Short mmCIF file of C-alpha atoms in Angstrom, two decimals:
data_model
loop_
_atom_site.label_atom_id
_atom_site.label_comp_id
_atom_site.label_asym_id
_atom_site.label_seq_id
_atom_site.Cartn_x
_atom_site.Cartn_y
_atom_site.Cartn_z
CA UNK A 1 -16.05 -2.68 -3.39
CA UNK A 2 -14.64 0.40 -5.07
CA UNK A 3 -13.27 0.90 -8.55
CA UNK A 4 -10.59 3.55 -8.78
CA UNK A 5 -9.38 4.97 -12.04
CA UNK A 6 -5.97 6.58 -11.76
CA UNK A 7 -4.32 8.59 -14.54
CA UNK A 8 -1.77 8.69 -16.00
CA UNK A 9 -0.50 5.16 -15.53
CA UNK A 10 3.03 6.29 -16.25
CA UNK A 11 4.96 9.34 -17.36
CA UNK A 12 8.48 10.47 -18.01
CA UNK A 13 9.00 14.10 -17.06
CA UNK A 14 11.76 16.65 -17.22
CA UNK A 15 13.21 17.91 -13.96
CA UNK A 16 11.72 21.21 -12.85
CA UNK A 17 8.30 20.48 -14.33
CA UNK A 18 5.12 19.39 -12.55
CA UNK A 19 2.78 16.46 -13.05
CA UNK A 20 -0.81 16.17 -11.87
CA UNK A 21 -2.18 12.72 -11.12
CA UNK A 22 -5.90 12.12 -11.05
CA UNK A 23 -8.00 9.59 -9.16
CA UNK A 24 -11.65 8.97 -9.88
CA UNK A 25 -13.67 6.67 -7.61
CA UNK A 26 -16.96 5.04 -8.56
CA UNK A 27 -18.38 5.64 -5.07
CA UNK A 28 -18.66 8.68 -2.86
CA UNK A 29 -15.98 8.47 -0.19
CA UNK A 30 -15.11 10.86 2.57
CA UNK A 31 -11.42 10.08 2.76
CA UNK A 32 -8.85 9.54 0.07
CA UNK A 33 -5.19 8.89 0.63
CA UNK A 34 -2.12 9.44 -1.49
CA UNK A 35 0.89 7.13 -1.14
CA UNK A 36 4.33 7.01 -2.65
CA UNK A 37 6.27 3.82 -3.34
CA UNK A 38 9.90 4.47 -4.15
CA UNK A 39 11.88 1.85 -6.07
CA UNK A 40 12.30 -1.28 -4.00
CA UNK A 41 10.47 0.25 -1.06
CA UNK A 42 7.07 -0.13 0.49
CA UNK A 43 4.31 2.44 0.50
CA UNK A 44 4.61 5.69 2.43
CA UNK A 45 1.62 7.89 3.14
CA UNK A 46 1.94 11.37 1.67
CA UNK A 47 -1.33 12.93 2.76
CA UNK A 48 -4.98 12.47 3.59
CA UNK A 49 -7.45 14.32 1.38
CA UNK A 50 -10.91 15.01 2.75
CA UNK A 51 -13.53 16.78 0.70
CA UNK A 52 -14.11 20.34 1.79
CA UNK A 53 -10.96 20.76 3.83
CA UNK A 54 -7.24 21.15 3.40
CA UNK A 55 -5.26 17.99 2.94
CA UNK A 56 -3.33 16.72 5.95
CA UNK A 57 0.31 15.97 5.17
CA UNK A 58 2.56 13.43 6.84
CA UNK A 59 5.96 14.27 8.19
CA UNK A 60 8.38 14.93 5.37
CA UNK A 61 5.75 16.00 2.86
CA UNK A 62 4.62 19.59 2.28
CA UNK A 63 1.81 21.23 0.39
CA UNK A 64 4.09 23.30 -1.82
CA UNK A 65 5.70 20.17 -3.19
CA UNK A 66 2.60 17.96 -3.29
CA UNK A 67 -0.52 20.14 -3.63
CA UNK A 68 -3.73 18.15 -3.46
CA UNK A 69 -7.22 18.96 -4.61
CA UNK A 70 -10.41 17.25 -3.47
CA UNK A 71 -13.25 19.06 -5.20
CA UNK A 72 -15.92 16.41 -4.52
CA UNK A 73 -16.48 13.01 -2.95
CA UNK A 74 -15.37 11.00 -5.98
CA UNK A 75 -12.29 12.79 -7.26
CA UNK A 76 -8.86 13.95 -6.15
CA UNK A 77 -5.63 15.12 -7.71
CA UNK A 78 -2.05 15.07 -6.50
CA UNK A 79 0.51 17.32 -8.14
CA UNK A 80 4.22 16.58 -7.93
CA UNK A 81 5.80 20.01 -8.30
CA UNK A 82 9.23 21.13 -9.44
CA UNK A 83 10.25 17.54 -9.97
CA UNK A 84 13.71 16.13 -9.43
CA UNK A 85 15.00 12.61 -10.12
CA UNK A 86 14.40 11.78 -6.44
CA UNK A 87 10.68 12.07 -7.12
CA UNK A 88 10.82 9.06 -9.42
CA UNK A 89 8.36 6.71 -7.75
CA UNK A 90 5.02 5.05 -8.04
CA UNK A 91 2.22 7.23 -6.70
CA UNK A 92 -1.01 5.58 -5.59
CA UNK A 93 -4.34 6.86 -4.39
CA UNK A 94 -6.48 4.79 -2.09
CA UNK A 95 -9.88 4.86 -0.44
CA UNK A 96 -11.21 3.01 2.60
CA UNK A 97 -14.59 1.48 1.94
CA UNK A 98 -16.51 -1.26 3.68
CA UNK A 99 -13.67 -2.19 6.00
CA UNK A 100 -11.17 -2.49 3.17
CA UNK A 101 -8.76 -0.15 1.48
CA UNK A 102 -8.75 -0.08 -2.30
CA UNK A 103 -5.92 1.28 -4.40
CA UNK A 104 -5.71 2.90 -7.77
CA UNK A 105 -3.50 1.21 -10.34
CA UNK A 106 -0.67 3.60 -9.59
CA UNK A 107 1.25 6.19 -11.58
CA UNK A 108 4.82 5.26 -12.41
CA UNK A 109 6.76 8.51 -12.61
CA UNK A 110 10.26 8.81 -13.96
CA UNK A 111 12.00 12.18 -13.74
CA UNK A 112 14.93 12.73 -16.06
CA UNK B 1 12.89 1.51 14.59
CA UNK B 2 10.37 1.13 11.79
CA UNK B 3 6.71 1.03 12.77
CA UNK B 4 6.13 -2.17 10.83
CA UNK B 5 9.00 -4.54 10.09
CA UNK B 6 9.18 -7.54 7.85
CA UNK B 7 11.85 -9.91 6.64
CA UNK B 8 12.34 -8.83 3.03
CA UNK B 9 13.18 -12.36 1.87
CA UNK B 10 13.09 -13.66 -0.73
CA UNK B 11 11.64 -16.90 0.51
CA UNK B 12 12.30 -19.50 -2.16
CA UNK B 13 9.58 -22.09 -1.79
CA UNK B 14 9.18 -25.36 -3.68
CA UNK B 15 5.77 -25.75 -5.22
CA UNK B 16 3.48 -27.56 -2.80
CA UNK B 17 5.49 -26.63 0.29
CA UNK B 18 4.45 -24.49 3.23
CA UNK B 19 5.95 -21.09 3.95
CA UNK B 20 5.41 -18.81 6.91
CA UNK B 21 6.68 -15.39 7.79
CA UNK B 22 6.10 -12.75 10.43
CA UNK B 23 5.75 -9.04 10.79
CA UNK B 24 6.30 -6.97 13.93
CA UNK B 25 4.67 -3.66 14.76
CA UNK B 26 5.68 -1.05 17.28
CA UNK B 27 2.41 0.69 18.16
CA UNK B 28 0.68 -1.36 20.83
CA UNK B 29 -2.50 0.68 20.31
CA UNK B 30 -2.92 -0.57 16.73
CA UNK B 31 -6.28 -2.17 16.21
CA UNK B 32 -6.52 -3.51 12.69
CA UNK B 33 -4.09 -5.63 10.78
CA UNK B 34 -3.98 -6.87 7.24
CA UNK B 35 -1.94 -8.78 4.74
CA UNK B 36 -1.84 -7.29 1.28
CA UNK B 37 -0.38 -8.88 -1.79
CA UNK B 38 1.51 -6.88 -4.39
CA UNK B 39 2.49 -8.32 -7.73
CA UNK B 40 5.30 -6.79 -9.72
CA UNK B 41 4.29 -3.41 -11.16
CA UNK B 42 0.79 -3.70 -9.73
CA UNK B 43 -1.08 -2.01 -6.93
CA UNK B 44 -1.45 -3.75 -3.54
CA UNK B 45 -4.57 -5.84 -3.07
CA UNK B 46 -6.05 -7.08 0.15
CA UNK B 47 -5.25 -10.71 0.82
CA UNK B 48 -6.87 -11.01 4.22
CA UNK B 49 -7.61 -9.20 7.41
CA UNK B 50 -6.02 -10.53 10.58
CA UNK B 51 -8.28 -11.13 13.55
CA UNK B 52 -7.34 -11.61 17.17
CA UNK B 53 -8.49 -15.20 17.14
CA UNK B 54 -6.57 -15.97 13.98
CA UNK B 55 -8.25 -16.72 10.71
CA UNK B 56 -7.97 -18.91 7.71
CA UNK B 57 -8.87 -18.35 4.09
CA UNK B 58 -8.26 -21.42 2.00
CA UNK B 59 -4.54 -22.11 1.98
CA UNK B 60 -3.75 -18.92 3.88
CA UNK B 61 -3.70 -18.63 7.67
CA UNK B 62 -3.09 -15.41 9.57
CA UNK B 63 -2.34 -15.10 13.26
CA UNK B 64 -2.09 -12.13 15.58
CA UNK B 65 -0.06 -12.08 18.77
CA UNK B 66 -0.82 -8.84 20.59
CA UNK B 67 1.44 -9.59 23.55
CA UNK B 68 4.48 -9.88 21.32
CA UNK B 69 3.14 -7.44 18.72
CA UNK B 70 3.53 -9.60 15.68
CA UNK B 71 1.35 -11.06 13.01
CA UNK B 72 2.08 -14.01 10.81
CA UNK B 73 1.04 -15.42 7.48
CA UNK B 74 1.26 -19.08 6.54
CA UNK B 75 0.72 -20.35 3.02
CA UNK B 76 0.08 -24.07 2.59
CA UNK B 77 0.44 -26.07 -0.60
CA UNK B 78 2.18 -23.16 -2.34
CA UNK B 79 1.26 -22.49 -5.95
CA UNK B 80 3.40 -20.81 -8.57
CA UNK B 81 0.80 -18.02 -8.59
CA UNK B 82 1.55 -17.29 -4.92
CA UNK B 83 4.82 -15.66 -5.99
CA UNK B 84 4.45 -12.04 -4.96
CA UNK B 85 5.42 -9.54 -2.30
CA UNK B 86 3.33 -9.80 0.84
CA UNK B 87 2.82 -6.54 2.68
CA UNK B 88 2.04 -6.42 6.38
CA UNK B 89 -0.26 -3.49 7.04
CA UNK B 90 -1.33 -1.89 10.30
CA UNK B 91 -4.24 0.51 10.45
CA UNK B 92 -4.08 3.48 12.77
CA UNK B 93 -6.35 6.35 13.59
CA UNK B 94 -8.23 7.89 10.70
CA UNK B 95 -7.96 4.80 8.50
CA UNK B 96 -4.28 5.51 7.91
CA UNK B 97 -2.33 2.47 6.83
CA UNK B 98 1.30 1.84 7.72
CA UNK B 99 3.02 -0.65 5.48
CA UNK B 100 5.87 -2.96 6.19
CA UNK B 101 8.62 -3.25 3.65
CA UNK B 102 7.18 -6.44 2.23
CA UNK B 103 8.29 -10.06 2.12
CA UNK B 104 9.07 -11.51 -1.30
CA UNK B 105 7.95 -15.06 -1.90
CA UNK B 106 9.14 -17.01 -4.94
CA UNK B 107 7.45 -20.32 -5.54
CA UNK B 108 9.43 -22.56 -7.85
CA UNK B 109 8.46 -25.75 -9.66
#
């Protein structure tokens, strides 16, 4: 199994600012994923982050808005840039390992 | 059409009863299927994988029907602790997961 530490667990931010979310995994993993879960909705994939390469973004998500870093095999960050109230969501990182996908505890973001 | 569709519920289930619900998926090339459970304000956690032959894990039974492109989850002898949102998940290329909207189950005494 994998243990994922995601920080912060929650934050309230002013519109126009940026927030960086961190995920630390206790195992080395090639792929990490970032998801968004808007209120009352299910999870939507934002991007795939592989170590040593640019992140791959899903339709509707762009690097300028959601820059991602993946400096090594155990760590990744997602930044939510120039936030607006529509960015209020839960953001989750996840890793596939041993045939399963494990999720971080999520970051509950509220933009005011 | 959504890639993965679920009845959002809620399914109000008396304690001890059986509840079953389905999920349909649109990509016939999908290979791996899962049910995840998500409690309020928590991250999703794997409940069970769904195999072609169907599989059972205690009170939970999952079935896959490739011809009709749906999977199902049945919960027997429902417990209060089974109250949660059940997410149907389909895995595509590159380990990418596509989530259904979730089915809420409320087990009541």
